[in-house]
Short mmCIF file of C-alpha atoms and ligand atoms in Angstrom, two decimals:
data_model
loop_
_atom_site.label_atom_id
_atom_site.label_comp_id
_atom_site.label_asym_id
_atom_site.label_seq_id
_atom_site.Cartn_x
_atom_site.Cartn_y
_atom_site.Cartn_z
CA MET A 1 94.64 89.23 120.19
CA ASN A 2 96.46 85.57 118.70
CA THR A 3 99.87 86.11 117.56
CA ILE A 4 101.49 84.21 114.39
CA SER A 5 105.30 83.63 113.99
CA ALA A 6 107.48 84.80 110.83
CA ARG A 7 110.75 85.07 110.14
CA ILE A 8 112.76 86.56 107.88
CA HIS A 9 116.36 85.81 106.68
CA LEU A 10 118.13 88.02 104.49
CA ASP A 11 121.83 87.56 103.26
CA ALA A 12 123.96 90.38 102.21
CA GLU A 13 124.64 88.44 99.30
CA PHE A 14 121.03 87.70 98.57
CA ILE A 15 120.39 90.81 96.06
CA ILE A 16 117.68 91.51 93.83
CA GLY A 17 119.18 94.61 92.15
CA GLU A 18 119.90 98.08 92.89
CA THR A 19 116.90 100.24 92.51
CA ASP A 20 116.72 102.83 89.92
CA GLU A 21 115.57 106.23 91.28
CA ARG A 22 112.79 106.32 88.82
CA LEU A 23 111.04 103.27 90.44
CA PHE A 24 109.41 106.22 92.29
CA GLY A 25 107.92 108.37 89.34
CA SER A 26 104.19 109.59 89.26
CA PHE A 27 102.35 111.15 86.54
CA LEU A 28 100.17 114.31 85.60
CA GLU A 29 97.40 113.88 82.77
CA HIS A 30 95.82 116.72 81.25
CA LEU A 31 92.62 115.09 82.90
CA GLY A 32 89.46 116.10 85.25
CA ARG A 33 91.88 119.06 87.95
CA ALA A 34 95.11 117.00 87.78
CA ILE A 35 96.48 120.05 85.96
CA TYR A 36 93.84 122.78 86.20
CA GLY A 37 92.80 122.65 89.95
CA GLY A 38 95.44 120.63 91.19
CA ILE A 39 99.30 121.58 89.97
CA TYR A 40 98.28 124.94 88.50
CA GLU A 41 94.99 127.12 89.82
CA PRO A 42 95.99 130.76 88.48
CA GLY A 43 94.07 133.01 91.30
CA HIS A 44 94.04 130.63 94.23
CA PRO A 45 95.88 132.19 97.30
CA GLU A 46 98.60 129.62 97.18
CA ALA A 47 99.40 130.44 93.09
CA ASP A 48 102.91 131.74 92.33
CA GLY A 49 103.42 134.61 89.94
CA LYS A 50 102.68 131.06 86.52
CA GLY A 51 99.51 130.13 88.37
CA PHE A 52 100.97 127.03 90.13
CA ARG A 53 99.56 126.48 93.39
CA LYS A 54 102.72 126.64 96.04
CA ASP A 55 100.86 124.45 98.52
CA VAL A 56 100.99 121.29 95.87
CA LEU A 57 104.56 122.00 94.87
CA ALA A 58 105.83 121.97 98.52
CA LEU A 59 103.78 118.89 99.00
CA VAL A 60 105.08 117.23 95.32
CA LYS A 61 108.59 117.99 96.69
CA GLU A 62 108.05 116.05 99.92
CA LEU A 63 107.63 112.89 97.88
CA LYS A 64 110.80 113.25 96.09
CA VAL A 65 109.00 112.40 93.17
CA PRO A 66 112.21 111.95 90.35
CA LEU A 67 110.46 111.81 87.37
CA VAL A 68 106.48 112.72 86.20
CA ARG A 69 104.74 111.55 82.88
CA TYR A 70 103.30 114.05 80.87
CA PRO A 71 100.90 114.49 79.06
CA GLY A 72 98.95 111.36 79.05
CA GLY A 73 97.95 109.05 79.27
CA ASN A 74 94.37 108.25 77.31
CA PHE A 75 94.52 112.20 76.11
CA VAL A 76 98.19 112.19 74.12
CA SER A 77 96.47 109.96 71.80
CA SER A 78 94.76 112.56 69.73
CA PHE A 79 96.70 115.34 71.23
CA ASN A 80 98.21 118.02 68.82
CA TRP A 81 101.55 119.35 71.34
CA GLU A 82 101.54 122.23 68.76
CA ASP A 83 98.41 123.61 70.17
CA SER A 84 100.08 123.83 73.82
CA VAL A 85 102.97 126.59 72.82
CA GLY A 86 103.47 129.68 72.14
CA PRO A 87 101.42 132.89 73.29
CA VAL A 88 98.93 131.46 75.63
CA GLU A 89 96.18 134.13 73.64
CA LYS A 90 96.14 132.43 70.38
CA ARG A 91 96.31 128.79 71.87
CA PRO A 92 93.51 127.02 70.38
CA ARG A 93 90.35 125.33 72.81
CA ARG A 94 90.40 121.88 71.67
CA LEU A 95 87.95 119.11 72.47
CA ASP A 96 89.39 116.01 74.24
CA LEU A 97 87.93 113.31 73.25
CA ALA A 98 89.25 110.76 75.07
CA TRP A 99 88.24 112.23 78.82
CA ARG A 100 85.19 114.06 77.02
CA SER A 101 86.09 117.28 77.81
CA VAL A 102 87.77 120.83 76.43
CA GLU A 103 91.00 121.57 76.74
CA PRO A 104 92.12 125.30 76.83
CA ASN A 105 95.45 124.62 76.63
CA GLU A 106 96.23 127.81 78.71
CA PHE A 107 98.96 125.23 80.29
CA GLY A 108 101.30 123.81 77.89
CA LEU A 109 104.47 122.03 77.21
CA ASN A 110 106.44 124.97 78.70
CA GLU A 111 104.31 125.32 81.04
CA PHE A 112 104.49 122.17 82.16
CA MET A 113 108.81 122.39 82.12
CA SER A 114 108.40 125.21 84.26
CA TRP A 115 106.38 123.74 86.84
CA ALA A 116 108.89 120.51 86.67
CA LYS A 117 112.08 122.33 87.42
CA GLU A 118 109.57 124.07 90.02
CA ALA A 119 109.33 120.33 91.46
CA GLY A 120 112.86 119.53 90.85
CA THR A 121 111.64 116.43 88.81
CA GLN A 122 112.34 115.36 85.22
CA ALA A 123 109.85 115.35 82.61
CA MET A 124 108.74 111.91 81.01
CA MET A 125 106.91 113.38 77.79
CA ALA A 126 104.84 111.59 76.00
CA VAL A 127 103.72 111.53 72.18
CA ASN A 128 100.87 110.76 70.24
CA LEU A 129 100.88 107.33 68.17
CA GLY A 130 97.28 107.48 68.23
CA THR A 131 96.11 110.19 65.69
CA ARG A 132 99.90 111.08 64.79
CA GLY A 133 102.95 110.11 63.96
CA VAL A 134 107.00 109.88 63.54
CA GLU A 135 106.67 113.62 61.67
CA ALA A 136 104.38 115.16 64.55
CA ALA A 137 107.01 113.31 67.47
CA SER A 138 110.21 114.37 65.77
CA ALA A 139 108.97 117.68 65.34
CA LEU A 140 108.05 117.88 69.22
CA VAL A 141 111.82 116.26 70.16
CA GLU A 142 113.64 118.92 67.86
CA TYR A 143 111.23 121.94 69.93
CA CYS A 144 112.53 120.14 73.24
CA ASN A 145 115.87 118.91 72.63
CA HIS A 146 117.78 120.90 69.65
CA ALA A 147 119.37 123.87 71.27
CA SER A 148 119.07 126.01 68.38
CA GLY A 149 118.95 126.24 64.08
CA SER A 150 116.67 125.01 62.82
CA TYR A 151 112.29 125.37 62.51
CA TRP A 152 111.51 123.54 65.52
CA SER A 153 114.00 125.13 67.64
CA ASP A 154 113.79 127.98 67.07
CA LEU A 155 109.88 128.01 67.19
CA ARG A 156 111.23 127.19 71.00
CA ILE A 157 113.27 130.34 71.25
CA SER A 158 110.61 132.58 69.99
CA HIS A 159 107.89 131.25 72.63
CA GLY A 160 110.92 132.38 75.07
CA VAL A 161 112.36 129.68 76.38
CA LYS A 162 116.29 129.46 74.88
CA THR A 163 117.31 126.82 77.18
CA PRO A 164 116.62 123.37 75.49
CA HIS A 165 114.73 120.99 77.69
CA ASN A 166 116.67 117.81 77.58
CA ILE A 167 114.08 115.69 77.98
CA ARG A 168 115.73 112.31 78.23
CA LEU A 169 112.76 109.26 78.48
CA TRP A 170 109.85 109.65 76.00
CA CYS A 171 106.96 107.00 75.85
CA LEU A 172 105.64 105.67 72.32
CA GLY A 173 102.51 106.65 72.50
CA ASN A 174 99.65 105.03 75.08
CA GLU A 175 97.80 102.10 75.33
CA MET A 176 97.71 101.30 71.66
CA ASP A 177 95.99 98.42 72.61
CA GLY A 178 93.42 100.05 74.14
CA PRO A 179 89.98 100.09 71.83
CA TRP A 180 89.02 103.18 74.32
CA GLN A 181 91.59 104.47 72.59
CA VAL A 182 91.61 106.86 69.79
CA GLY A 183 93.78 105.76 67.20
CA GLN A 184 93.83 102.19 68.49
CA LYS A 185 96.78 100.10 66.21
CA THR A 186 96.97 96.32 65.69
CA PRO A 187 100.14 94.76 67.38
CA ASP A 188 101.45 95.07 63.68
CA GLU A 189 100.47 98.76 62.64
CA TYR A 190 101.69 99.64 66.26
CA GLY A 191 104.75 97.36 66.01
CA ARG A 192 105.64 99.18 62.65
CA LEU A 193 105.00 102.56 63.59
CA ALA A 194 106.78 102.54 67.47
CA PHE A 195 109.86 100.93 64.92
CA GLU A 196 109.62 104.39 62.42
CA THR A 197 109.56 107.14 65.29
CA ALA A 198 111.58 105.38 67.62
CA LYS A 199 114.51 105.07 64.56
CA ALA A 200 114.01 108.84 63.57
CA ILE A 201 114.23 109.95 67.76
CA LYS A 202 117.53 107.79 67.44
CA LEU A 203 118.94 109.20 64.43
CA PHE A 204 118.28 112.88 65.98
CA ASN A 205 119.61 111.71 69.64
CA PRO A 206 120.88 107.34 70.46
CA SER A 207 121.38 108.46 73.90
CA LEU A 208 117.47 109.31 74.41
CA GLU A 209 115.77 106.27 76.19
CA LEU A 210 112.11 105.25 74.70
CA VAL A 211 109.32 103.53 76.15
CA ALA A 212 107.24 100.85 73.74
CA CYS A 213 103.18 100.11 74.47
CA GLY A 214 102.95 96.85 76.24
CA SER A 215 99.55 95.90 76.88
CA SER A 216 96.87 98.02 78.97
CA ALA A 217 96.42 95.28 81.46
CA PRO A 218 97.03 92.26 82.09
CA SER A 219 93.83 91.36 81.52
CA MET A 220 93.95 92.09 77.47
CA PRO A 221 92.56 89.61 75.77
CA THR A 222 95.49 90.03 73.15
CA PHE A 223 98.08 89.93 76.07
CA PRO A 224 100.64 88.72 76.14
CA GLN A 225 100.64 88.66 72.24
CA TRP A 226 100.59 92.09 72.12
CA GLU A 227 104.25 92.38 73.64
CA SER A 228 105.86 89.45 71.74
CA THR A 229 104.60 90.63 68.02
CA VAL A 230 104.90 94.09 69.42
CA LEU A 231 108.67 93.87 70.71
CA GLY A 232 109.40 91.78 67.45
CA HIS A 233 109.38 94.47 65.77
CA CYS A 234 110.89 97.46 67.62
CA TYR A 235 113.09 95.29 70.38
CA ASP A 236 116.12 96.74 68.94
CA LYS A 237 115.59 100.28 68.73
CA VAL A 238 113.79 100.59 72.20
CA ASP A 239 115.00 101.01 75.68
CA TYR A 240 111.37 100.18 78.27
CA LEU A 241 108.19 98.09 77.22
CA SER A 242 105.20 99.50 79.72
CA MET A 243 103.27 97.91 81.52
CA HIS A 244 99.93 99.69 83.61
CA GLN A 245 97.71 97.98 85.86
CA TYR A 246 95.05 99.29 88.59
CA GLN A 247 93.56 97.93 91.24
CA ASN A 248 90.34 97.30 92.81
CA ASN A 249 87.65 96.28 95.34
CA HIS A 250 84.37 96.47 94.01
CA SER A 251 83.62 93.32 95.17
CA ASP A 252 84.74 94.59 98.97
CA ASN A 253 86.00 91.34 99.46
CA SER A 254 89.92 92.43 102.02
CA ALA A 255 91.20 89.12 102.07
CA THR A 256 91.34 89.10 97.69
CA PHE A 257 92.07 92.76 97.79
CA LEU A 258 95.45 92.75 99.75
CA ALA A 259 96.74 89.90 97.83
CA CYS A 260 96.29 91.71 94.52
CA SER A 261 100.23 92.46 94.89
CA ARG A 262 100.26 88.77 93.66
CA GLY A 263 99.04 89.44 90.61
CA MET A 264 101.25 92.51 90.49
CA ASP A 265 104.13 89.78 91.00
CA ALA A 266 102.75 87.63 88.55
CA PHE A 267 101.88 90.40 85.70
CA ILE A 268 105.97 90.92 86.23
CA ASP A 269 107.03 88.40 85.96
CA SER A 270 105.20 86.78 82.59
CA VAL A 271 106.14 89.96 80.94
CA VAL A 272 109.97 90.03 81.71
CA SER A 273 109.25 86.59 80.47
CA THR A 274 107.71 87.68 76.56
CA CYS A 275 110.56 89.92 76.74
CA ASP A 276 113.56 87.59 77.21
CA TYR A 277 111.83 84.98 74.53
CA VAL A 278 111.57 87.96 71.85
CA LYS A 279 115.16 87.91 73.08
CA ALA A 280 116.48 84.94 72.42
CA LYS A 281 114.36 84.86 69.43
CA LYS A 282 116.03 87.72 67.69
CA ARG A 283 119.19 85.95 69.42
CA SER A 284 119.51 89.69 70.69
CA LYS A 285 122.54 90.39 73.34
CA LYS A 286 120.11 93.26 75.05
CA THR A 287 117.97 92.32 77.59
CA MET A 288 114.85 94.80 77.89
CA MET A 289 113.46 96.75 80.95
CA LEU A 290 110.53 97.45 81.99
CA SER A 291 108.25 100.84 82.91
CA PHE A 292 105.66 100.27 84.91
CA ASP A 293 104.35 103.63 83.61
CA GLU A 294 100.69 103.03 85.46
CA TRP A 295 99.75 102.00 88.74
CA ASN A 296 97.71 102.28 91.28
CA VAL A 297 94.26 101.68 93.28
CA TRP A 298 91.62 102.94 90.74
CA PHE A 299 87.89 102.34 91.50
CA HIS A 300 86.08 104.59 93.99
CA SER A 301 85.16 107.28 91.69
CA ASN A 302 84.26 104.88 88.72
CA ALA A 303 80.00 105.42 89.42
CA SER A 304 80.86 109.54 89.67
CA ASP A 305 82.44 109.19 86.62
CA ARG A 306 79.52 108.31 85.00
CA LYS A 307 77.70 110.91 85.80
CA GLN A 308 80.01 113.63 84.51
CA LYS A 309 78.72 116.09 82.18
CA PRO A 310 80.84 116.49 78.64
CA TRP A 311 82.92 119.27 77.62
CA ASN A 312 84.29 121.24 80.84
CA VAL A 313 87.86 122.50 81.89
CA GLY A 314 88.89 120.53 85.01
CA SER A 315 85.63 118.25 85.65
CA HIS A 316 85.51 116.36 89.20
CA LEU A 317 86.65 112.97 87.18
CA LEU A 318 88.80 109.66 88.67
CA GLU A 319 88.90 111.91 91.91
CA ASP A 320 90.03 108.71 94.41
CA VAL A 321 89.04 108.58 98.16
CA TYR A 322 91.20 106.49 99.37
CA THR A 323 91.14 104.52 102.71
CA PHE A 324 93.45 102.98 104.94
CA GLU A 325 93.10 99.51 103.07
CA ASP A 326 94.46 101.39 100.09
CA ALA A 327 97.27 102.63 101.87
CA LEU A 328 97.72 99.23 102.67
CA VAL A 329 97.57 97.48 99.12
CA VAL A 330 99.86 100.64 97.68
CA GLY A 331 102.17 99.41 100.30
CA CYS A 332 102.22 95.54 99.37
CA LEU A 333 102.29 96.77 94.78
CA LEU A 334 105.13 98.95 96.00
CA ASN A 335 106.94 96.39 97.48
CA SER A 336 106.31 94.62 94.21
CA LEU A 337 108.25 97.25 92.47
CA LEU A 338 110.67 97.14 94.90
CA ARG A 339 110.88 92.65 94.48
CA HIS A 340 111.29 93.29 90.49
CA ALA A 341 113.91 95.97 91.44
CA ASP A 342 116.40 94.28 88.80
CA ARG A 343 114.19 94.71 85.42
CA VAL A 344 111.54 97.69 85.88
CA LYS A 345 113.32 100.64 86.16
CA VAL A 346 111.00 102.99 85.57
CA ALA A 347 107.67 103.07 87.77
CA CYS A 348 104.76 105.72 87.85
CA LEU A 349 102.02 105.92 90.38
CA ALA A 350 99.10 107.19 88.56
CA GLN A 351 98.31 109.66 89.08
CA LEU A 352 99.89 112.40 90.79
CA VAL A 353 97.64 115.16 92.12
CA ASN A 354 93.33 115.11 91.78
CA VAL A 355 93.01 112.72 89.52
CA ILE A 356 93.15 108.86 91.32
CA ALA A 357 96.29 110.94 93.24
CA PRO A 358 98.21 111.05 96.67
CA ILE A 359 97.68 114.32 96.46
CA MET A 360 94.07 116.15 96.51
CA THR A 361 93.16 120.03 96.49
CA GLU A 362 90.00 121.86 96.22
CA ASN A 363 89.31 124.49 94.19
CA GLY A 364 90.14 127.98 96.08
CA GLY A 365 90.50 125.63 99.17
CA PRO A 366 93.36 123.72 100.66
CA SER A 367 95.61 120.88 99.55
CA TRP A 368 95.80 117.53 101.75
CA LYS A 369 97.68 114.20 101.87
CA GLN A 370 94.82 110.86 101.01
CA ALA A 371 96.17 107.92 103.30
CA ILE A 372 98.04 106.25 100.17
CA TYR A 373 100.40 109.16 100.39
CA TRP A 374 102.65 107.58 103.42
CA PRO A 375 103.86 104.13 101.80
CA PHE A 376 104.48 106.16 98.65
CA TYR A 377 105.98 108.65 100.92
CA TYR A 378 108.27 106.35 103.00
CA ALA A 379 109.04 103.82 99.87
CA SER A 380 110.07 106.95 97.56
CA VAL A 381 112.30 108.56 100.59
CA TYR A 382 113.88 105.27 102.43
CA GLY A 383 113.30 102.89 99.00
CA ARG A 384 116.14 103.98 97.36
CA GLY A 385 119.31 101.41 97.28
CA THR A 386 120.59 97.72 97.02
CA VAL A 387 117.19 95.82 97.32
CA LEU A 388 117.53 92.34 98.90
CA ASN A 389 115.79 88.79 98.42
CA PRO A 390 114.27 87.55 101.86
CA ARG A 391 113.60 84.70 102.84
CA LEU A 392 110.43 84.48 104.09
CA SER A 393 108.94 81.85 106.64
CA VAL A 394 104.80 82.78 107.45
CA ALA A 395 101.47 81.55 107.07
CA HIS A 396 99.18 81.53 104.05
CA TYR A 397 95.56 81.93 103.47
CA GLU A 398 94.07 80.52 100.37
CA ASN A 399 93.05 83.12 98.60
CA GLU A 400 90.24 82.05 95.12
CA THR A 401 92.02 85.18 92.83
CA TYR A 402 95.64 84.31 93.23
CA GLY A 403 96.18 81.24 95.06
CA GLU A 404 98.25 80.67 98.34
CA THR A 405 99.08 84.41 99.63
CA PRO A 406 101.38 84.84 102.51
CA TYR A 407 100.24 86.71 105.42
CA LEU A 408 102.96 88.88 105.40
CA ASP A 409 103.87 90.96 101.92
CA ALA A 410 108.30 91.73 102.84
CA THR A 411 110.62 93.71 101.40
CA ALA A 412 114.36 94.65 102.30
CA VAL A 413 116.47 98.09 100.95
CA ARG A 414 120.22 98.75 101.63
CA ASP A 415 120.67 102.38 101.54
CA GLU A 416 122.94 103.74 99.36
CA GLU A 417 125.27 104.55 101.96
CA GLY A 418 125.19 101.06 103.53
CA LYS A 419 124.10 103.02 106.97
CA TYR A 420 120.67 101.87 106.79
CA LEU A 421 118.24 98.47 106.25
CA THR A 422 114.78 99.05 105.77
CA LEU A 423 112.07 96.93 106.00
CA PHE A 424 108.84 97.68 104.29
CA LEU A 425 106.22 95.27 105.48
CA ILE A 426 102.68 94.83 105.59
CA ASN A 427 100.37 92.22 108.00
CA ARG A 428 97.62 90.82 105.79
CA HIS A 429 95.70 89.23 108.72
CA PRO A 430 92.60 90.69 109.39
CA GLU A 431 92.70 89.97 113.27
CA GLU A 432 96.29 88.42 114.39
CA SER A 433 99.67 89.88 114.43
CA ILE A 434 102.57 88.93 113.86
CA ASN A 435 106.10 88.15 115.68
CA VAL A 436 108.94 88.77 113.00
CA SER A 437 112.31 87.51 113.94
CA TYR A 438 115.12 88.15 111.03
CA SER A 439 118.45 86.08 110.26
CA LEU A 440 120.91 88.97 109.22
CA GLY A 441 123.32 87.26 107.28
CA GLY A 442 126.78 89.13 107.18
CA ILE A 443 124.55 91.85 107.89
CA ALA A 444 126.04 93.69 111.04
CA THR A 445 123.65 96.40 112.86
CA SER A 446 124.48 98.62 115.08
CA GLY A 447 121.61 98.10 117.77
CA LYS A 448 119.28 101.07 116.67
CA ALA A 449 116.50 101.09 114.72
CA SER A 450 112.92 102.41 114.57
CA HIS A 451 109.87 101.62 113.49
CA LEU A 452 106.21 103.32 111.62
CA GLU A 453 103.45 101.65 111.41
CA LEU A 454 100.17 102.72 110.20
CA ALA A 455 97.43 100.32 111.46
CA GLY A 456 94.63 100.39 113.96
CA PHE A 457 91.86 102.11 111.50
CA ASP A 458 89.03 101.32 109.65
CA LEU A 459 89.70 99.90 106.83
CA LYS A 460 87.46 102.25 105.18
CA ALA A 461 89.14 105.74 106.61
CA VAL A 462 89.88 108.43 104.80
CA ASN A 463 91.51 111.91 104.85
CA THR A 464 89.66 114.82 103.70
CA ALA A 465 90.37 118.61 103.38
CA ARG A 466 88.70 118.86 107.10
CA THR A 467 90.37 115.55 108.34
CA PRO A 468 93.72 115.53 106.30
CA ASP A 469 95.32 113.71 109.17
CA ALA A 470 93.01 111.28 109.84
CA VAL A 471 95.14 108.47 108.86
CA LYS A 472 98.37 108.71 109.33
CA PRO A 473 101.84 106.65 110.70
CA VAL A 474 102.87 107.41 113.98
CA VAL A 475 106.38 105.73 115.81
CA SER A 476 106.40 101.99 117.26
CA ASN A 477 107.96 100.49 119.71
CA GLY A 478 107.00 97.04 118.30
CA THR A 479 110.71 96.55 116.59
CA LYS A 480 113.70 95.40 119.68
CA GLN A 481 117.06 93.85 119.69
CA SER A 482 116.73 90.61 122.06
CA ALA A 483 119.87 88.39 122.56
CA ASP A 484 118.18 86.26 120.06
CA GLY A 485 118.87 89.26 117.27
CA TRP A 486 115.67 91.69 115.97
CA ALA A 487 112.64 91.08 115.97
CA SER A 488 109.29 93.09 115.26
CA ASN A 489 105.49 93.01 116.57
CA LEU A 490 103.13 93.83 113.36
CA ARG A 491 99.82 94.81 114.20
CA PRO A 492 96.49 93.18 112.29
CA LEU A 493 96.23 94.75 108.98
CA SER A 494 99.51 97.15 109.26
CA TRP A 495 101.71 98.99 107.04
CA ASN A 496 105.24 99.16 108.96
CA MET A 497 108.23 100.54 107.90
CA ILE A 498 111.73 98.92 110.20
CA ARG A 499 115.06 100.71 109.69
CA ILE A 500 117.90 98.89 111.60
CA GLU A 501 120.82 100.85 111.77
CA LEU A 502 124.08 98.83 110.15
CA ALA A 503 126.97 98.88 112.22
O1 AHR B 1 95.40 107.31 84.72
C1 AHR B 1 93.93 107.29 84.09
C2 AHR B 1 93.81 106.43 82.76
O2 AHR B 1 94.13 105.22 82.62
C3 AHR B 1 95.06 106.71 81.45
O3 AHR B 1 94.87 107.92 80.63
C4 AHR B 1 95.04 105.85 80.47
O4 AHR B 1 96.74 105.45 80.02
C5 AHR B 1 94.55 104.53 81.67
O5 AHR B 1 93.54 103.84 80.85
#
């Protein structure tokens, strides 16, 4: 096997920024089997008294997801939140136009908040700005966050929830630029509505944090004019601008697919520039932060979704079965988020269970970890702290979609306690291993390091209910210290996590 050489130069003072723990968030939508048959399945042998699957809760807790966006997604744009609270037997069954499904409202707002508490996570709540507006959003905020003594807070108490939910982070609608959205808006319509909704919510409590909708993808013809116009209206009132992007390998071209984090980098850079343009135009002192609240690989299920019959509860929608190749891509996408930790403060892997998710379940059967679970798990558990800016010297390949792409994708994070330097390294080369040497300016190490790798699988290898551990990282002995310093050997097409203990 041939080898190429690379050098990573890090310096204790070359800092990108601190990670916000919310960078490792996720998303649960009333869509397919995310809720019904995913986190909630009364009658399942693993269900607790509330119908929450304990096996799924355990996997979610392991991921240490700090926040979960809810209840949509496209679903939220025609959702009446009032349908989902109060006595379950009185809740209406509704048609969900977004996913052409039936929403029984058996699992609603208070059930979600109770599940989130058990999962040890916070809610990122979305309000409907598709078919509804300021009044419904204000009522929802009052229902969730006001202690007592008002119509909506007392209604919550009458529903058996005495303590307010105190939800801090709110999405002002979802993908309002999308023609598929129920209640799509022009940027001026949405910008005004976002401004007025934000004004009402901040009158209730100025410390609540609000996310305005950016474009639903960089490929939208209105990107980035949408961002500029929307922020022109609501810059002063909102705290984050949302970003959404899904990757695919429809053309089955691994070299291009593995380079897609270059597109994610460029997308973030463009949105940062657009936000800063509006900042300059407004002579504002405030810097807009970003909420990348939908990101993942999504394409495997497209064909089967087109064949699904409408108007069911818990259909098998968006059930992508993820490959080893997808896991490598997700590792690169996480690196892209870490590289932008100074501006991307919130991010949500879309989604969490069954629907384009790291966790899969069978109705009445087991739950298991998909291949993409692993890079997300290790980034969430070991990727928090100070992100350093690596100077990378490595060979490139020319790609028709993303241009010059380095064979190595690298990020480095010093943990909050200053005990470890953790590197997430992906070798994109299909045949050659990469020998990485490190120069660690101002970073003293103890002489100990560990190395985990996800490597050596068929690119299309997957985990299933029967083979849940087919794609799983193993310990590697590829990282060593010599007289010349630390060096790692990264196998072809591999994801690697290297943790060097600091002195
Ligand atoms: O995550 C699946 C869907 O993708 C969401 O509902 C929507 O916001 C996006 O288009």
